[in-house]
Coordinates of C-alpha atoms in Angstrom, one line a residue:
M16 CA 19.3 -29.0 36.8
T17 CA 17.6 -25.9 35.6
T18 CA 15.5 -26.1 32.5
I19 CA 15.5 -23.1 30.1
L20 CA 13.2 -22.6 27.2
T21 CA 14.8 -20.7 24.4
A22 CA 11.7 -19.3 22.6
G23 CA 13.3 -17.7 19.5
D24 CA 12.3 -16.7 16.0
L25 CA 14.0 -16.4 12.7
F26 CA 16.0 -13.3 13.8
V27 CA 17.0 -14.2 17.3
R28 CA 17.3 -17.9 17.1
P29 CA 17.0 -20.4 19.9
T30 CA 20.7 -21.4 19.4
H31 CA 21.7 -17.7 19.8
F32 CA 20.1 -17.7 23.3
A33 CA 21.5 -21.0 24.3
D34 CA 25.1 -20.2 23.3
A35 CA 24.9 -16.8 25.0
V36 CA 23.6 -18.3 28.3
R37 CA 26.2 -21.0 28.3
A38 CA 28.9 -18.4 27.9
A39 CA 27.5 -16.3 30.7
V40 CA 26.8 -18.8 33.5
A41 CA 29.3 -20.3 35.9
D42 CA 28.2 -23.9 35.3
P43 CA 26.6 -24.6 31.9
S44 CA 26.4 -28.3 32.7
A45 CA 23.7 -27.5 35.3
L46 CA 21.4 -26.3 32.5
K47 CA 19.0 -28.2 30.2
F48 CA 17.8 -26.3 27.1
T49 CA 14.6 -26.8 25.2
E50 CA 13.5 -24.7 22.3
L51 CA 10.6 -23.2 20.4
T52 CA 10.7 -21.1 17.2
S53 CA 8.2 -18.7 15.9
S54 CA 7.9 -17.6 12.2
W55 CA 8.6 -13.9 12.9
P56 CA 9.6 -11.8 10.9
L57 CA 8.3 -13.7 7.9
E58 CA 4.9 -13.4 9.5
P59 CA 4.3 -10.0 11.2
F60 CA 3.9 -9.7 15.0
G61 CA 0.7 -8.5 16.4
P62 CA -1.7 -8.8 19.4
V63 CA -2.0 -12.2 20.9
E64 CA -4.7 -12.6 23.6
N65 CA -3.9 -9.7 26.0
V66 CA -0.4 -8.9 24.9
E67 CA 1.0 -6.8 22.0
E68 CA 3.7 -7.3 19.4
A69 CA 3.9 -11.0 19.9
S70 CA 4.4 -14.0 17.7
G71 CA 3.4 -17.6 18.2
A72 CA 0.5 -19.5 19.7
V73 CA -0.3 -19.4 23.4
D74 CA -1.2 -23.1 23.6
E75 CA 2.1 -24.1 22.0
L76 CA 4.0 -21.9 24.4
I77 CA 2.2 -23.3 27.4
A78 CA 3.1 -26.9 26.3
A79 CA 6.7 -25.9 25.8
L80 CA 6.9 -24.3 29.3
Q81 CA 5.9 -27.4 31.3
G82 CA 8.6 -28.1 33.8
V83 CA 10.5 -24.9 32.7
E84 CA 11.9 -22.5 35.3
V85 CA 13.5 -19.9 33.0
A86 CA 12.4 -18.7 29.6
V87 CA 14.2 -16.4 27.2
T88 CA 12.5 -14.9 24.2
Q89 CA 11.9 -11.9 21.9
M90 CA 8.4 -12.3 20.7
A91 CA 6.7 -15.3 22.5
P92 CA 3.2 -14.4 23.8
F93 CA 3.4 -14.5 27.6
S94 CA -0.3 -13.7 28.2
A95 CA -2.1 -14.0 31.5
R96 CA -3.2 -17.6 30.6
V97 CA 0.5 -18.6 30.3
F98 CA 1.2 -17.8 34.0
E99 CA -1.9 -19.6 35.2
A100 CA -0.8 -22.7 33.3
C101 CA 2.9 -22.7 34.1
P102 CA 3.5 -22.9 37.8
D103 CA 7.2 -23.8 37.5
L104 CA 8.2 -20.6 35.7
R105 CA 10.3 -18.2 37.8
F106 CA 12.1 -15.9 35.3
I107 CA 11.5 -14.5 31.8
G108 CA 14.2 -12.6 29.8
V109 CA 12.9 -10.6 26.9
C110 CA 15.6 -9.4 24.5
R111 CA 13.9 -6.2 23.5
G112 CA 13.6 -2.7 24.9
G113 CA 9.9 -2.9 25.8
P114 CA 8.6 -6.4 26.9
V115 CA 5.0 -5.7 25.5
N116 CA 4.6 -9.3 24.7
V117 CA 4.5 -10.1 28.4
D118 CA 1.6 -9.4 30.7
I119 CA 3.7 -7.8 33.4
D120 CA 0.9 -7.6 36.0
A121 CA 0.2 -11.3 35.6
A122 CA 3.9 -12.1 35.8
T123 CA 4.2 -10.1 39.0
E124 CA 1.2 -11.7 40.6
A125 CA 2.7 -15.1 39.8
G126 CA 6.1 -14.2 41.2
V127 CA 7.8 -14.4 37.8
L128 CA 10.6 -11.8 37.4
V129 CA 10.8 -10.2 33.9
S130 CA 14.0 -8.6 32.5
N131 CA 14.4 -6.8 29.3
A132 CA 17.3 -5.6 27.1
P133 CA 17.4 -1.9 26.9
G134 CA 19.5 -0.4 24.2
R135 CA 20.1 -3.6 22.3
N136 CA 19.3 -2.0 18.9
A137 CA 20.2 1.6 19.7
Q138 CA 23.2 1.8 17.4
A139 CA 21.3 0.0 14.5
A140 CA 18.2 2.2 14.8
A141 CA 20.2 5.4 15.1
E142 CA 22.2 4.6 12.0
F143 CA 19.1 3.7 10.1
A144 CA 17.3 6.9 11.1
V145 CA 20.1 9.0 9.7
G146 CA 20.2 6.7 6.6
L147 CA 16.6 7.4 5.9
M148 CA 17.2 11.2 6.3
L149 CA 20.0 11.0 3.8
A150 CA 18.0 8.9 1.4
A151 CA 15.0 11.2 1.5
L152 CA 17.0 14.5 1.4
R153 CA 19.0 13.3 -1.6
H154 CA 16.3 11.5 -3.6
V155 CA 18.2 8.2 -3.5
P156 CA 15.3 5.7 -3.8
P157 CA 13.5 7.4 -6.7
A158 CA 16.8 8.1 -8.5
D159 CA 17.8 4.5 -8.2
A160 CA 14.4 3.2 -9.4
E161 CA 14.3 5.6 -12.3
L162 CA 17.8 4.8 -13.5
R163 CA 17.1 1.1 -13.4
A164 CA 14.1 1.8 -15.5
G165 CA 16.2 3.7 -18.1
T166 CA 15.6 7.3 -17.0
W167 CA 18.5 9.6 -16.3
R168 CA 17.1 12.3 -13.9
G169 CA 19.4 15.1 -14.7
D170 CA 16.8 17.5 -13.4
Y171 CA 17.7 16.5 -9.9
Y172 CA 20.6 18.9 -10.4
T173 CA 18.3 21.8 -11.1
W174 CA 17.9 24.3 -8.3
E175 CA 14.2 23.4 -7.8
N176 CA 14.8 19.7 -7.5
A177 CA 18.3 19.6 -5.9
G178 CA 18.6 17.8 -2.5
R179 CA 19.6 19.2 0.9
E180 CA 22.5 18.6 3.2
L181 CA 22.4 17.6 6.9
G182 CA 25.3 19.9 7.5
G183 CA 24.0 23.2 8.9
E184 CA 20.4 21.9 9.0
T185 CA 18.4 22.0 12.2
V186 CA 17.2 18.5 13.1
G187 CA 14.6 18.0 15.8
L188 CA 14.5 14.8 17.7
V189 CA 11.1 13.9 19.4
G190 CA 12.2 11.8 22.3
L191 CA 15.8 11.7 23.8
G192 CA 16.4 8.1 24.8
S193 CA 19.3 5.8 24.0
I194 CA 18.5 5.6 20.3
S195 CA 18.0 9.3 20.0
R196 CA 21.2 10.2 21.8
I197 CA 23.3 8.1 19.4
T198 CA 21.3 9.7 16.5
A199 CA 22.2 13.2 17.9
R200 CA 25.9 12.3 18.0
I201 CA 25.9 11.0 14.4
L202 CA 24.0 14.2 13.2
Q203 CA 26.5 16.4 15.0
A204 CA 29.3 14.7 13.1
F205 CA 27.6 15.8 9.9
G206 CA 27.5 19.3 11.2
A207 CA 23.8 19.5 11.9
V208 CA 22.2 21.6 14.7
V209 CA 20.4 19.2 16.9
I210 CA 17.4 20.1 19.1
A211 CA 15.2 17.7 21.0
H212 CA 11.9 17.5 22.9
D213 CA 11.6 15.1 25.8
P214 CA 9.9 16.2 29.1
Y215 CA 11.7 13.4 31.0
A216 CA 15.2 13.5 29.5
E217 CA 18.5 14.5 31.0
P218 CA 20.5 17.0 29.0
E219 CA 22.7 15.6 26.2
P220 CA 25.9 17.5 25.3
G221 CA 25.4 19.8 22.2
V222 CA 21.6 19.2 22.2
E223 CA 19.2 22.0 23.0
L224 CA 16.0 20.8 24.8
V225 CA 13.0 22.7 23.6
D226 CA 9.2 22.4 23.8
L227 CA 7.5 20.4 21.0
D228 CA 6.0 23.4 19.2
E229 CA 9.3 25.2 19.0
L230 CA 11.0 22.1 17.7
L231 CA 8.4 21.7 14.9
V232 CA 8.7 25.4 13.9
R233 CA 12.5 25.4 13.8
S234 CA 13.4 22.0 12.3
G235 CA 14.1 21.2 8.7
V236 CA 14.1 17.6 9.6
V237 CA 11.9 16.1 12.4
S238 CA 12.7 12.5 13.6
L239 CA 10.5 10.6 16.0
H240 CA 12.1 8.5 18.7
A241 CA 9.6 8.5 21.6
R242 CA 8.0 5.4 23.2
L243 CA 4.4 4.7 22.2
T244 CA 2.2 5.2 25.3
P245 CA -1.3 6.5 25.8
E246 CA 0.3 9.9 26.3
T247 CA 2.3 9.8 23.0
H248 CA -0.3 8.2 20.8
H249 CA -0.8 10.5 17.8
L250 CA 1.6 13.0 19.4
I251 CA 2.2 14.3 15.9
N252 CA -1.3 15.0 14.9
S253 CA -2.9 17.2 12.2
E254 CA -2.5 20.4 14.2
R255 CA 1.2 19.7 14.9
L256 CA 1.9 18.6 11.3
H257 CA 0.6 22.0 10.1
R258 CA 2.9 23.8 12.6
M259 CA 6.0 22.2 11.0
R260 CA 8.3 24.4 9.0
P261 CA 7.1 24.4 5.4
G262 CA 9.1 21.9 3.3
A263 CA 10.5 20.0 6.3
L264 CA 11.2 16.3 6.2
L265 CA 9.5 14.0 8.7
V266 CA 11.1 10.7 9.7
N267 CA 9.6 7.9 11.9
T268 CA 11.6 4.9 12.9
A269 CA 10.0 4.5 16.4
R270 CA 6.4 3.4 16.4
G271 CA 3.6 4.0 13.9
G272 CA 1.1 5.1 16.5
L273 CA 3.1 8.2 17.3
L274 CA 2.0 9.8 14.0
D275 CA -1.5 10.5 12.7
H276 CA -1.1 9.3 9.1
R277 CA -4.4 10.6 7.8
P278 CA -3.3 14.2 7.0
L279 CA 0.0 13.2 5.3
P280 CA -1.1 12.7 1.7
D281 CA -2.6 16.2 1.5
L282 CA 0.4 17.8 3.2
L283 CA 2.8 16.0 0.8
A284 CA 0.8 17.0 -2.2
S285 CA 0.6 20.7 -1.2
G286 CA 4.4 20.8 -0.5
H287 CA 3.8 21.8 3.2
L288 CA 5.5 18.6 4.1
G289 CA 8.6 18.4 1.9
G290 CA 9.3 14.7 2.5
L291 CA 8.4 11.7 4.6
A292 CA 10.5 8.7 5.5
L293 CA 8.8 5.8 7.4
D294 CA 10.0 2.5 8.8
V295 CA 7.0 2.0 11.1
Y296 CA 3.2 2.2 10.4
D297 CA -0.1 2.3 12.2
V298 CA -0.9 -1.1 10.5
E299 CA 1.9 -3.4 9.6
P300 CA 2.2 -4.2 6.8
P301 CA 0.2 -1.3 5.4
P302 CA -2.7 -2.3 3.0
E303 CA -2.1 -2.4 -0.7
D304 CA -4.4 0.7 -1.2
W305 CA -2.7 2.8 1.4
P306 CA -2.5 6.3 0.0
L307 CA 1.1 6.9 1.0
L308 CA 2.4 4.1 -1.2
S309 CA 1.8 6.3 -4.2
A310 CA 2.4 9.7 -2.5
P311 CA 5.2 12.0 -3.7
N312 CA 8.5 12.4 -1.8
V313 CA 8.0 9.3 0.4
V314 CA 10.7 6.8 1.4
L315 CA 9.4 3.6 2.9
S316 CA 11.0 0.5 4.6
P317 CA 9.5 -2.5 6.3
H318 CA 10.4 -2.0 10.0
L319 CA 14.1 -2.6 9.5
A320 CA 15.7 -0.1 11.8
G321 CA 16.9 -2.7 14.3
A322 CA 17.6 -5.5 11.8
T323 CA 21.4 -6.0 12.2
R324 CA 23.2 -9.2 13.3
Q325 CA 24.9 -7.1 16.0
T326 CA 21.5 -6.3 17.4
A327 CA 20.6 -10.0 17.7
E328 CA 24.0 -10.8 19.3
R329 CA 23.8 -7.8 21.7
A330 CA 20.3 -8.7 22.8
T331 CA 21.1 -12.3 23.7
E332 CA 24.2 -11.2 25.5
I333 CA 22.3 -8.8 27.7
I334 CA 19.6 -11.3 28.5
A335 CA 22.2 -14.1 29.1
E336 CA 23.8 -11.9 31.8
E337 CA 20.4 -11.4 33.4
V338 CA 19.8 -15.2 33.4
A339 CA 23.3 -15.7 35.0
R340 CA 22.5 -13.1 37.7
F341 CA 19.1 -14.6 38.4
L342 CA 20.5 -18.1 38.7
G343 CA 23.3 -16.8 40.9
D344 CA 20.8 -15.1 43.2
A345 CA 22.2 -11.7 42.3
E346 CA 20.1 -8.6 41.6
C347 CA 19.2 -8.4 37.9
R348 CA 20.1 -5.1 36.2
H349 CA 17.1 -4.8 33.9
T350 CA 14.1 -6.2 35.9
V351 CA 10.9 -4.5 34.9
N352 CA 8.8 -5.9 37.8
P353 CA 11.1 -6.0 40.9
G354 CA 8.0 -6.5 43.0
A355 CA 7.7 -10.1 41.7
R356 CA 10.7 -11.2 43.8
A357 CA 8.7 -11.0 47.0
K358 CA 6.2 -13.5 45.5
A359 CA 8.7 -15.6 43.6
R360 CA 8.0 -19.3 43.7
R361 CA 11.1 -21.1 44.9

């Protein structure tokens, strides 16, 4: 009998994990499930001990992991202390693209394999990025708020205030991973000209790869899709923001740390930056006195790009297949630390 901890939250629930694993394995009767639920997303994720973007208490997780060989989660904090205290653990499935809530070095040293779920929210995030572009380009949020307040903004039909179309516009994608590639295909269907910057990417049909400075100069819309690493932290800084085409729209649905937020209020007020659409922030949630909350031409959403039911279902299905492969002694497809297998405790 293999004991599996389903460490879920209020988006990917423990029952989602358990149902997906039962459907994926050859003999569900050989499994025993226990569960733990964190309060994310009603409480924001954050750093927990030495891991990032995690939710829950380490001591509570350690208690739940006693006698557990397999754990599946989205946000549980698998810090270094967890691996020291849980000698039975052999496998962790993390249903997100980057398992930053797991100390991968500690897992590898302990012989615990870790798999992730790349692409689980790619469709949702791509659709949302394009939705933010449309909302910002066509003044949808302010027009809605003003109409509800009793103001009919007929001046949005004047030449000076009229919106812009995606068709015929040049859209620059910073990063060309799974989300960005879907975004590019959606934009091409609108008739946009799509260019991208990613020094590690393979070509995508219909997308011209360019250097970052060229992308900023040419694009009427710039959308961020890169991973946040030490190399990409504040990739779009003050100097690069000033290189953007005057009046361009900047969209960020990736990670807040890609963007230096400090110059943005002045760039919006001057009109150099024509609009800003954000789903992610350097601090989440942003403080009540954050200048961008009252800045002009800004569309904001609370980190919703991946928030679809299909994302949750897809994520658990990917991880359930990884669990099935692990339990069947097959090679997992999405292991992030294959070196752990040599040390795995059997």
